[in-house]
Amino acid sequence: MEQAKHGGDHSSRAAQLQARENEQKALSRWLKGATFEQVAAAGFGIATANGAWRAVHRALARIPKEDADQAREAQLARLQALRLLLWNHAGAGPH
């Protein structure tokens, strides 16, 4: 009961801080172009691509909306550039 008077379990807080740090690492890797599979394989506590997706979205929710929107726009631009590259390559045909 003494623990509850003083704000709860500190190991829980440490775990929460570590989880947020891992989410920030996941966001950073994603912003650099890593896939969710690559984020999960990076070895900082996220086991699956789905878990990496959730971690990135939690991290985006914690930053200012303008920054999150810029991050999403940068990813969209990267994906559109890749799509255009693939489209042009597919249309070129064999030489």
PDB file of N, CA and C in Angstrom:
ATOM      1  N   MET A   1       0.824  -1.185   0.000  1.00  0.00           N
ATOM      2  CA  MET A   1       0.000   0.000   0.000  1.00  0.00           C
ATOM      3  C   MET A   1       0.869   1.250   0.000  1.00  0.00           C
ATOM      4  N   GLU A   2       2.019   1.195   0.632  1.00  0.00           N
ATOM      5  CA  GLU A   2       2.935   2.333   0.676  1.00  0.00           C
ATOM      6  C   GLU A   2       3.321   2.777  -0.736  1.00  0.00           C
ATOM      7  N   GLN A   3       3.497   1.830  -1.613  1.00  0.00           N
ATOM      8  CA  GLN A   3       3.886   2.123  -2.982  1.00  0.00           C
ATOM      9  C   GLN A   3       2.833   2.992  -3.677  1.00  0.00           C
ATOM     10  N   ALA A   4       1.559   2.704  -3.465  1.00  0.00           N
ATOM     11  CA  ALA A   4       0.484   3.456  -4.101  1.00  0.00           C
ATOM     12  C   ALA A   4       0.475   4.909  -3.643  1.00  0.00           C
ATOM     13  N   LYS A   5       0.872   5.177  -2.401  1.00  0.00           N
ATOM     14  CA  LYS A   5       0.902   6.540  -1.881  1.00  0.00           C
ATOM     15  C   LYS A   5       1.929   7.404  -2.609  1.00  0.00           C
ATOM     16  N   HIS A   6       2.979   6.786  -3.067  1.00  0.00           N
ATOM     17  CA  HIS A   6       4.085   7.527  -3.659  1.00  0.00           C
ATOM     18  C   HIS A   6       4.113   7.441  -5.177  1.00  0.00           C
ATOM     19  N   GLY A   7       3.022   7.182  -5.818  1.00  0.00           N
ATOM     20  CA  GLY A   7       2.972   7.270  -7.260  1.00  0.00           C
ATOM     21  C   GLY A   7       3.090   5.972  -8.011  1.00  0.00           C
ATOM     22  N   GLY A   8       3.034   4.856  -7.359  1.00  0.00           N
ATOM     23  CA  GLY A   8       2.996   3.594  -8.077  1.00  0.00           C
ATOM     24  C   GLY A   8       4.350   2.951  -8.251  1.00  0.00           C
ATOM     25  N   ASP A   9       4.366   1.955  -9.072  1.00  0.00           N
ATOM     26  CA  ASP A   9       5.535   1.116  -9.320  1.00  0.00           C
ATOM     27  C   ASP A   9       6.506   1.831 -10.264  1.00  0.00           C
ATOM     28  N   HIS A  10       7.713   2.093  -9.778  1.00  0.00           N
ATOM     29  CA  HIS A  10       8.699   2.801 -10.590  1.00  0.00           C
ATOM     30  C   HIS A  10       9.212   1.946 -11.744  1.00  0.00           C
ATOM     31  N   SER A  11       9.224   0.632 -11.593  1.00  0.00           N
ATOM     32  CA  SER A  11       9.658  -0.209 -12.707  1.00  0.00           C
ATOM     33  C   SER A  11       8.660  -0.100 -13.858  1.00  0.00           C
ATOM     34  N   SER A  12       7.403   0.120 -13.529  1.00  0.00           N
ATOM     35  CA  SER A  12       6.397   0.326 -14.561  1.00  0.00           C
ATOM     36  C   SER A  12       6.682   1.618 -15.320  1.00  0.00           C
ATOM     37  N   ARG A  13       7.057   2.656 -14.584  1.00  0.00           N
ATOM     38  CA  ARG A  13       7.417   3.918 -15.237  1.00  0.00           C
ATOM     39  C   ARG A  13       8.640   3.734 -16.116  1.00  0.00           C
ATOM     40  N   ALA A  14       9.607   2.999 -15.621  1.00  0.00           N
ATOM     41  CA  ALA A  14      10.808   2.737 -16.414  1.00  0.00           C
ATOM     42  C   ALA A  14      10.453   1.973 -17.686  1.00  0.00           C
ATOM     43  N   ALA A  15       9.555   1.015 -17.561  1.00  0.00           N
ATOM     44  CA  ALA A  15       9.119   0.257 -18.737  1.00  0.00           C
ATOM     45  C   ALA A  15       8.389   1.156 -19.722  1.00  0.00           C
ATOM     46  N   GLN A  16       7.574   2.081 -19.212  1.00  0.00           N
ATOM     47  CA  GLN A  16       6.867   3.012 -20.084  1.00  0.00           C
ATOM     48  C   GLN A  16       7.838   3.938 -20.801  1.00  0.00           C
ATOM     49  N   LEU A  17       8.833   4.418 -20.074  1.00  0.00           N
ATOM     50  CA  LEU A  17       9.845   5.277 -20.697  1.00  0.00           C
ATOM     51  C   LEU A  17      10.625   4.528 -21.764  1.00  0.00           C
ATOM     52  N   GLN A  18      10.963   3.268 -21.477  1.00  0.00           N
ATOM     53  CA  GLN A  18      11.689   2.458 -22.455  1.00  0.00           C
ATOM     54  C   GLN A  18      10.824   2.226 -23.689  1.00  0.00           C
ATOM     55  N   ALA A  19       9.541   1.958 -23.488  1.00  0.00           N
ATOM     56  CA  ALA A  19       8.629   1.743 -24.617  1.00  0.00           C
ATOM     57  C   ALA A  19       8.549   2.998 -25.477  1.00  0.00           C
ATOM     58  N   ARG A  20       8.468   4.162 -24.852  1.00  0.00           N
ATOM     59  CA  ARG A  20       8.417   5.415 -25.625  1.00  0.00           C
ATOM     60  C   ARG A  20       9.713   5.654 -26.379  1.00  0.00           C
ATOM     61  N   GLU A  21      10.833   5.320 -25.747  1.00  0.00           N
ATOM     62  CA  GLU A  21      12.121   5.454 -26.415  1.00  0.00           C
ATOM     63  C   GLU A  21      12.184   4.524 -27.633  1.00  0.00           C
ATOM     64  N   ASN A  22      11.693   3.303 -27.472  1.00  0.00           N
ATOM     65  CA  ASN A  22      11.657   2.354 -28.587  1.00  0.00           C
ATOM     66  C   ASN A  22      10.742   2.847 -29.700  1.00  0.00           C
ATOM     67  N   GLU A  23       9.623   3.458 -29.328  1.00  0.00           N
ATOM     68  CA  GLU A  23       8.710   4.014 -30.330  1.00  0.00           C
ATOM     69  C   GLU A  23       9.395   5.128 -31.112  1.00  0.00           C
ATOM     70  N   GLN A  24      10.174   5.958 -30.427  1.00  0.00           N
ATOM     71  CA  GLN A  24      10.900   7.036 -31.103  1.00  0.00           C
ATOM     72  C   GLN A  24      11.956   6.462 -32.053  1.00  0.00           C
ATOM     73  N   LYS A  25      12.624   5.396 -31.616  1.00  0.00           N
ATOM     74  CA  LYS A  25      13.606   4.741 -32.486  1.00  0.00           C
ATOM     75  C   LYS A  25      12.915   4.156 -33.711  1.00  0.00           C
ATOM     76  N   ALA A  26      11.752   3.553 -33.503  1.00  0.00           N
ATOM     77  CA  ALA A  26      10.988   2.990 -34.622  1.00  0.00           C
ATOM     78  C   ALA A  26      10.590   4.091 -35.597  1.00  0.00           C
ATOM     79  N   LEU A  27      10.113   5.207 -35.067  1.00  0.00           N
ATOM     80  CA  LEU A  27       9.721   6.331 -35.916  1.00  0.00           C
ATOM     81  C   LEU A  27      10.920   6.845 -36.705  1.00  0.00           C
ATOM     82  N   SER A  28      12.040   6.985 -36.045  1.00  0.00           N
ATOM     83  CA  SER A  28      13.242   7.474 -36.707  1.00  0.00           C
ATOM     84  C   SER A  28      13.658   6.574 -37.867  1.00  0.00           C
ATOM     85  N   ARG A  29      13.650   5.281 -37.635  1.00  0.00           N
ATOM     86  CA  ARG A  29      14.020   4.336 -38.713  1.00  0.00           C
ATOM     87  C   ARG A  29      13.017   4.379 -39.851  1.00  0.00           C
ATOM     88  N   TRP A  30      11.738   4.462 -39.507  1.00  0.00           N
ATOM     89  CA  TRP A  30      10.688   4.526 -40.529  1.00  0.00           C
ATOM     90  C   TRP A  30      10.855   5.782 -41.374  1.00  0.00           C
ATOM     91  N   LEU A  31      11.160   6.906 -40.717  1.00  0.00           N
ATOM     92  CA  LEU A  31      11.353   8.159 -41.441  1.00  0.00           C
ATOM     93  C   LEU A  31      12.546   8.101 -42.380  1.00  0.00           C
ATOM     94  N   LYS A  32      13.516   7.268 -42.043  1.00  0.00           N
ATOM     95  CA  LYS A  32      14.698   7.110 -42.903  1.00  0.00           C
ATOM     96  C   LYS A  32      14.445   6.124 -44.034  1.00  0.00           C
ATOM     97  N   GLY A  33      13.236   5.540 -44.073  1.00  0.00           N
ATOM     98  CA  GLY A  33      12.881   4.664 -45.177  1.00  0.00           C
ATOM     99  C   GLY A  33      12.822   3.187 -44.857  1.00  0.00           C
ATOM    100  N   ALA A  34      13.024   2.810 -43.602  1.00  0.00           N
ATOM    101  CA  ALA A  34      12.957   1.392 -43.233  1.00  0.00           C
ATOM    102  C   ALA A  34      11.517   0.891 -43.326  1.00  0.00           C
ATOM    103  N   THR A  35      11.379  -0.350 -43.715  1.00  0.00           N
ATOM    104  CA  THR A  35      10.063  -0.981 -43.702  1.00  0.00           C
ATOM    105  C   THR A  35       9.714  -1.346 -42.265  1.00  0.00           C
ATOM    106  N   PHE A  36       8.452  -1.669 -42.033  1.00  0.00           N
ATOM    107  CA  PHE A  36       8.063  -2.083 -40.688  1.00  0.00           C
ATOM    108  C   PHE A  36       8.757  -3.389 -40.308  1.00  0.00           C
ATOM    109  N   GLU A  37       9.009  -4.251 -41.275  1.00  0.00           N
ATOM    110  CA  GLU A  37       9.749  -5.490 -41.008  1.00  0.00           C
ATOM    111  C   GLU A  37      11.173  -5.160 -40.553  1.00  0.00           C
ATOM    112  N   GLN A  38      11.802  -4.189 -41.211  1.00  0.00           N
ATOM    113  CA  GLN A  38      13.156  -3.792 -40.835  1.00  0.00           C
ATOM    114  C   GLN A  38      13.176  -3.129 -39.466  1.00  0.00           C
ATOM    115  N   VAL A  39      12.171  -2.333 -39.167  1.00  0.00           N
ATOM    116  CA  VAL A  39      12.078  -1.713 -37.840  1.00  0.00           C
ATOM    117  C   VAL A  39      11.990  -2.799 -36.773  1.00  0.00           C
ATOM    118  N   ALA A  40      11.145  -3.801 -37.007  1.00  0.00           N
ATOM    119  CA  ALA A  40      10.980  -4.885 -36.032  1.00  0.00           C
ATOM    120  C   ALA A  40      12.278  -5.669 -35.852  1.00  0.00           C
ATOM    121  N   ALA A  41      13.034  -5.823 -36.927  1.00  0.00           N
ATOM    122  CA  ALA A  41      14.279  -6.598 -36.868  1.00  0.00           C
ATOM    123  C   ALA A  41      15.429  -5.815 -36.241  1.00  0.00           C
ATOM    124  N   ALA A  42      15.230  -4.533 -35.955  1.00  0.00           N
ATOM    125  CA  ALA A  42      16.309  -3.685 -35.454  1.00  0.00           C
ATOM    126  C   ALA A  42      16.756  -4.044 -34.039  1.00  0.00           C
ATOM    127  N   GLY A  43      15.925  -4.784 -33.296  1.00  0.00           N
ATOM    128  CA  GLY A  43      16.363  -5.293 -32.007  1.00  0.00           C
ATOM    129  C   GLY A  43      16.163  -4.368 -30.830  1.00  0.00           C
ATOM    130  N   PHE A  44      15.143  -3.542 -30.857  1.00  0.00           N
ATOM    131  CA  PHE A  44      14.892  -2.727 -29.676  1.00  0.00           C
ATOM    132  C   PHE A  44      13.493  -2.918 -29.119  1.00  0.00           C
ATOM    133  N   GLY A  45      13.091  -4.177 -29.026  1.00  0.00           N
ATOM    134  CA  GLY A  45      11.889  -4.525 -28.287  1.00  0.00           C
ATOM    135  C   GLY A  45      10.603  -4.595 -29.072  1.00  0.00           C
ATOM    136  N   ILE A  46      10.673  -4.521 -30.385  1.00  0.00           N
ATOM    137  CA  ILE A  46       9.476  -4.636 -31.216  1.00  0.00           C
ATOM    138  C   ILE A  46       9.645  -5.901 -32.042  1.00  0.00           C
ATOM    139  N   ALA A  47       8.737  -6.849 -31.859  1.00  0.00           N
ATOM    140  CA  ALA A  47       8.947  -8.189 -32.402  1.00  0.00           C
ATOM    141  C   ALA A  47       8.395  -8.405 -33.806  1.00  0.00           C
ATOM    142  N   THR A  48       7.360  -7.660 -34.187  1.00  0.00           N
ATOM    143  CA  THR A  48       6.706  -7.933 -35.464  1.00  0.00           C
ATOM    144  C   THR A  48       6.531  -6.646 -36.267  1.00  0.00           C
ATOM    145  N   ALA A  49       6.271  -6.805 -37.555  1.00  0.00           N
ATOM    146  CA  ALA A  49       5.992  -5.658 -38.413  1.00  0.00           C
ATOM    147  C   ALA A  49       4.742  -4.923 -37.924  1.00  0.00           C
ATOM    148  N   ASN A  50       3.745  -5.673 -37.491  1.00  0.00           N
ATOM    149  CA  ASN A  50       2.531  -5.062 -36.959  1.00  0.00           C
ATOM    150  C   ASN A  50       2.844  -4.257 -35.700  1.00  0.00           C
ATOM    151  N   GLY A  51       3.692  -4.791 -34.844  1.00  0.00           N
ATOM    152  CA  GLY A  51       4.106  -4.068 -33.645  1.00  0.00           C
ATOM    153  C   GLY A  51       4.867  -2.799 -34.001  1.00  0.00           C
ATOM    154  N   ALA A  52       5.696  -2.868 -35.046  1.00  0.00           N
ATOM    155  CA  ALA A  52       6.437  -1.690 -35.504  1.00  0.00           C
ATOM    156  C   ALA A  52       5.472  -0.637 -36.039  1.00  0.00           C
ATOM    157  N   TRP A  53       4.474  -1.069 -36.786  1.00  0.00           N
ATOM    158  CA  TRP A  53       3.464  -0.143 -37.316  1.00  0.00           C
ATOM    159  C   TRP A  53       2.765   0.579 -36.161  1.00  0.00           C
ATOM    160  N   ARG A  54       2.370  -0.194 -35.138  1.00  0.00           N
ATOM    161  CA  ARG A  54       1.694   0.401 -33.984  1.00  0.00           C
ATOM    162  C   ARG A  54       2.625   1.363 -33.244  1.00  0.00           C
ATOM    163  N   ALA A  55       3.893   0.979 -33.085  1.00  0.00           N
ATOM    164  CA  ALA A  55       4.857   1.841 -32.393  1.00  0.00           C
ATOM    165  C   ALA A  55       5.056   3.154 -33.139  1.00  0.00           C
ATOM    166  N   VAL A  56       5.169   3.089 -34.456  1.00  0.00           N
ATOM    167  CA  VAL A  56       5.341   4.299 -35.263  1.00  0.00           C
ATOM    168  C   VAL A  56       4.120   5.197 -35.116  1.00  0.00           C
ATOM    169  N   HIS A  57       2.938   4.616 -35.163  1.00  0.00           N
ATOM    170  CA  HIS A  57       1.728   5.427 -35.053  1.00  0.00           C
ATOM    171  C   HIS A  57       1.555   6.021 -33.655  1.00  0.00           C
ATOM    172  N   ARG A  58       1.989   5.305 -32.620  1.00  0.00           N
ATOM    173  CA  ARG A  58       1.954   5.886 -31.269  1.00  0.00           C
ATOM    174  C   ARG A  58       2.932   7.053 -31.175  1.00  0.00           C
ATOM    175  N   ALA A  59       4.118   6.890 -31.771  1.00  0.00           N
ATOM    176  CA  ALA A  59       5.113   7.965 -31.747  1.00  0.00           C
ATOM    177  C   ALA A  59       4.615   9.179 -32.532  1.00  0.00           C
ATOM    178  N   LEU A  60       3.982   8.947 -33.669  1.00  0.00           N
ATOM    179  CA  LEU A  60       3.434  10.057 -34.448  1.00  0.00           C
ATOM    180  C   LEU A  60       2.356  10.803 -33.669  1.00  0.00           C
ATOM    181  N   ALA A  61       1.580  10.070 -32.886  1.00  0.00           N
ATOM    182  CA  ALA A  61       0.511  10.690 -32.098  1.00  0.00           C
ATOM    183  C   ALA A  61       1.068  11.566 -30.974  1.00  0.00           C
ATOM    184  N   ARG A  62       2.313  11.335 -30.571  1.00  0.00           N
ATOM    185  CA  ARG A  62       2.905  12.083 -29.460  1.00  0.00           C
ATOM    186  C   ARG A  62       3.651  13.331 -29.905  1.00  0.00           C
ATOM    187  N   ILE A  63       3.863  13.498 -31.193  1.00  0.00           N
ATOM    188  CA  ILE A  63       4.584  14.677 -31.652  1.00  0.00           C
ATOM    189  C   ILE A  63       3.578  15.698 -32.171  1.00  0.00           C
ATOM    190  N   PRO A  64       4.000  16.960 -32.322  1.00  0.00           N
ATOM    191  CA  PRO A  64       3.071  17.971 -32.836  1.00  0.00           C
ATOM    192  C   PRO A  64       2.474  17.548 -34.178  1.00  0.00           C
ATOM    193  N   LYS A  65       1.212  17.895 -34.369  1.00  0.00           N
ATOM    194  CA  LYS A  65       0.482  17.491 -35.569  1.00  0.00           C
ATOM    195  C   LYS A  65       1.208  17.904 -36.838  1.00  0.00           C
ATOM    196  N   GLU A  66       1.764  19.093 -36.869  1.00  0.00           N
ATOM    197  CA  GLU A  66       2.462  19.565 -38.068  1.00  0.00           C
ATOM    198  C   GLU A  66       3.661  18.665 -38.387  1.00  0.00           C
ATOM    199  N   ASP A  67       4.399  18.259 -37.360  1.00  0.00           N
ATOM    200  CA  ASP A  67       5.546  17.374 -37.562  1.00  0.00           C
ATOM    201  C   ASP A  67       5.099  16.003 -38.047  1.00  0.00           C
ATOM    202  N   ALA A  68       4.021  15.503 -37.464  1.00  0.00           N
ATOM    203  CA  ALA A  68       3.499  14.198 -37.880  1.00  0.00           C
ATOM    204  C   ALA A  68       3.011  14.266 -39.327  1.00  0.00           C
ATOM    205  N   ASP A  69       2.333  15.352 -39.681  1.00  0.00           N
ATOM    206  CA  ASP A  69       1.862  15.506 -41.065  1.00  0.00           C
ATOM    207  C   ASP A  69       3.035  15.574 -42.034  1.00  0.00           C
ATOM    208  N   GLN A  70       4.095  16.289 -41.658  1.00  0.00           N
ATOM    209  CA  GLN A  70       5.291  16.365 -42.506  1.00  0.00           C
ATOM    210  C   GLN A  70       5.923  14.988 -42.678  1.00  0.00           C
ATOM    211  N   ALA A  71       5.968  14.216 -41.613  1.00  0.00           N
ATOM    212  CA  ALA A  71       6.540  12.872 -41.684  1.00  0.00           C
ATOM    213  C   ALA A  71       5.732  11.995 -42.633  1.00  0.00           C
ATOM    214  N   ARG A  72       4.419  12.078 -42.525  1.00  0.00           N
ATOM    215  CA  ARG A  72       3.558  11.289 -43.416  1.00  0.00           C
ATOM    216  C   ARG A  72       3.712  11.738 -44.864  1.00  0.00           C
ATOM    217  N   GLU A  73       3.796  13.047 -45.076  1.00  0.00           N
ATOM    218  CA  GLU A  73       3.966  13.565 -46.433  1.00  0.00           C
ATOM    219  C   GLU A  73       5.302  13.128 -47.033  1.00  0.00           C
ATOM    220  N   ALA A  74       6.346  13.114 -46.220  1.00  0.00           N
ATOM    221  CA  ALA A  74       7.655  12.658 -46.696  1.00  0.00           C
ATOM    222  C   ALA A  74       7.597  11.187 -47.091  1.00  0.00           C
ATOM    223  N   GLN A  75       6.921  10.367 -46.290  1.00  0.00           N
ATOM    224  CA  GLN A  75       6.769   8.947 -46.635  1.00  0.00           C
ATOM    225  C   GLN A  75       5.969   8.799 -47.924  1.00  0.00           C
ATOM    226  N   LEU A  76       4.902   9.562 -48.050  1.00  0.00           N
ATOM    227  CA  LEU A  76       4.079   9.491 -49.255  1.00  0.00           C
ATOM    228  C   LEU A  76       4.898   9.886 -50.482  1.00  0.00           C
ATOM    229  N   ALA A  77       5.685  10.938 -50.375  1.00  0.00           N
ATOM    230  CA  ALA A  77       6.527  11.365 -51.498  1.00  0.00           C
ATOM    231  C   ALA A  77       7.529  10.276 -51.862  1.00  0.00           C
ATOM    232  N   ARG A  78       8.105   9.638 -50.855  1.00  0.00           N
ATOM    233  CA  ARG A  78       9.070   8.553 -51.101  1.00  0.00           C
ATOM    234  C   ARG A  78       8.389   7.389 -51.824  1.00  0.00           C
ATOM    235  N   LEU A  79       7.187   7.039 -51.376  1.00  0.00           N
ATOM    236  CA  LEU A  79       6.455   5.936 -52.014  1.00  0.00           C
ATOM    237  C   LEU A  79       6.026   6.292 -53.435  1.00  0.00           C
ATOM    238  N   GLN A  80       5.609   7.537 -53.647  1.00  0.00           N
ATOM    239  CA  GLN A  80       5.215   7.949 -54.991  1.00  0.00           C
ATOM    240  C   GLN A  80       6.405   7.944 -55.940  1.00  0.00           C
ATOM    241  N   ALA A  81       7.569   8.373 -55.465  1.00  0.00           N
ATOM    242  CA  ALA A  81       8.780   8.340 -56.295  1.00  0.00           C
ATOM    243  C   ALA A  81       9.136   6.906 -56.658  1.00  0.00           C
ATOM    244  N   LEU A  82       9.018   6.005 -55.711  1.00  0.00           N
ATOM    245  CA  LEU A  82       9.300   4.598 -55.969  1.00  0.00           C
ATOM    246  C   LEU A  82       8.307   4.027 -56.968  1.00  0.00           C
ATOM    247  N   ARG A  83       7.035   4.369 -56.815  1.00  0.00           N
ATOM    248  CA  ARG A  83       6.010   3.893 -57.738  1.00  0.00           C
ATOM    249  C   ARG A  83       6.288   4.387 -59.150  1.00  0.00           C
ATOM    250  N   LEU A  84       6.677   5.658 -59.291  1.00  0.00           N
ATOM    251  CA  LEU A  84       6.987   6.209 -60.600  1.00  0.00           C
ATOM    252  C   LEU A  84       8.193   5.502 -61.214  1.00  0.00           C
ATOM    253  N   LEU A  85       9.201   5.252 -60.408  1.00  0.00           N
ATOM    254  CA  LEU A  85      10.380   4.536 -60.882  1.00  0.00           C
ATOM    255  C   LEU A  85      10.009   3.150 -61.390  1.00  0.00           C
ATOM    256  N   LEU A  86       9.211   2.427 -60.618  1.00  0.00           N
ATOM    257  CA  LEU A  86       8.785   1.089 -61.031  1.00  0.00           C
ATOM    258  C   LEU A  86       7.906   1.136 -62.272  1.00  0.00           C
ATOM    259  N   TRP A  87       7.021   2.108 -62.332  1.00  0.00           N
ATOM    260  CA  TRP A  87       6.142   2.254 -63.495  1.00  0.00           C
ATOM    261  C   TRP A  87       6.968   2.516 -64.749  1.00  0.00           C
ATOM    262  N   ASN A  88       7.937   3.415 -64.657  1.00  0.00           N
ATOM    263  CA  ASN A  88       8.781   3.720 -65.799  1.00  0.00           C
ATOM    264  C   ASN A  88       9.627   2.522 -66.203  1.00  0.00           C
ATOM    265  N   HIS A  89      10.112   1.800 -65.225  1.00  0.00           N
ATOM    266  CA  HIS A  89      10.919   0.599 -65.502  1.00  0.00           C
ATOM    267  C   HIS A  89      10.069  -0.476 -66.176  1.00  0.00           C
ATOM    268  N   ALA A  90       8.851  -0.664 -65.702  1.00  0.00           N
ATOM    269  CA  ALA A  90       7.952  -1.676 -66.270  1.00  0.00           C
ATOM    270  C   ALA A  90       7.561  -1.302 -67.699  1.00  0.00           C
ATOM    271  N   GLY A  91       7.399  -0.022 -67.964  1.00  0.00           N
ATOM    272  CA  GLY A  91       6.999   0.427 -69.296  1.00  0.00           C
ATOM    273  C   GLY A  91       8.134   0.407 -70.297  1.00  0.00           C
ATOM    274  N   ALA A  92       9.362   0.323 -69.819  1.00  0.00           N
ATOM    275  CA  ALA A  92      10.514   0.362 -70.720  1.00  0.00           C
ATOM    276  C   ALA A  92      10.627  -0.914 -71.539  1.00  0.00           C
ATOM    277  N   GLY A  93      10.213  -2.015 -70.955  1.00  0.00           N
ATOM    278  CA  GLY A  93      10.303  -3.295 -71.658  1.00  0.00           C
ATOM    279  C   GLY A  93      11.739  -3.761 -71.799  1.00  0.00           C
ATOM    280  N   PRO A  94      11.923  -4.990 -72.295  1.00  0.00           N
ATOM    281  CA  PRO A  94      13.281  -5.524 -72.457  1.00  0.00           C
ATOM    282  C   PRO A  94      14.004  -4.821 -73.615  1.00  0.00           C
ATOM    283  N   HIS A  95      15.308  -4.726 -73.499  1.00  0.00           N
ATOM    284  CA  HIS A  95      16.098  -4.069 -74.550  1.00  0.00           C
ATOM    285  C   HIS A  95      16.814  -5.078 -75.374  1.00  0.00           C
TER     286      HIS A  95
END
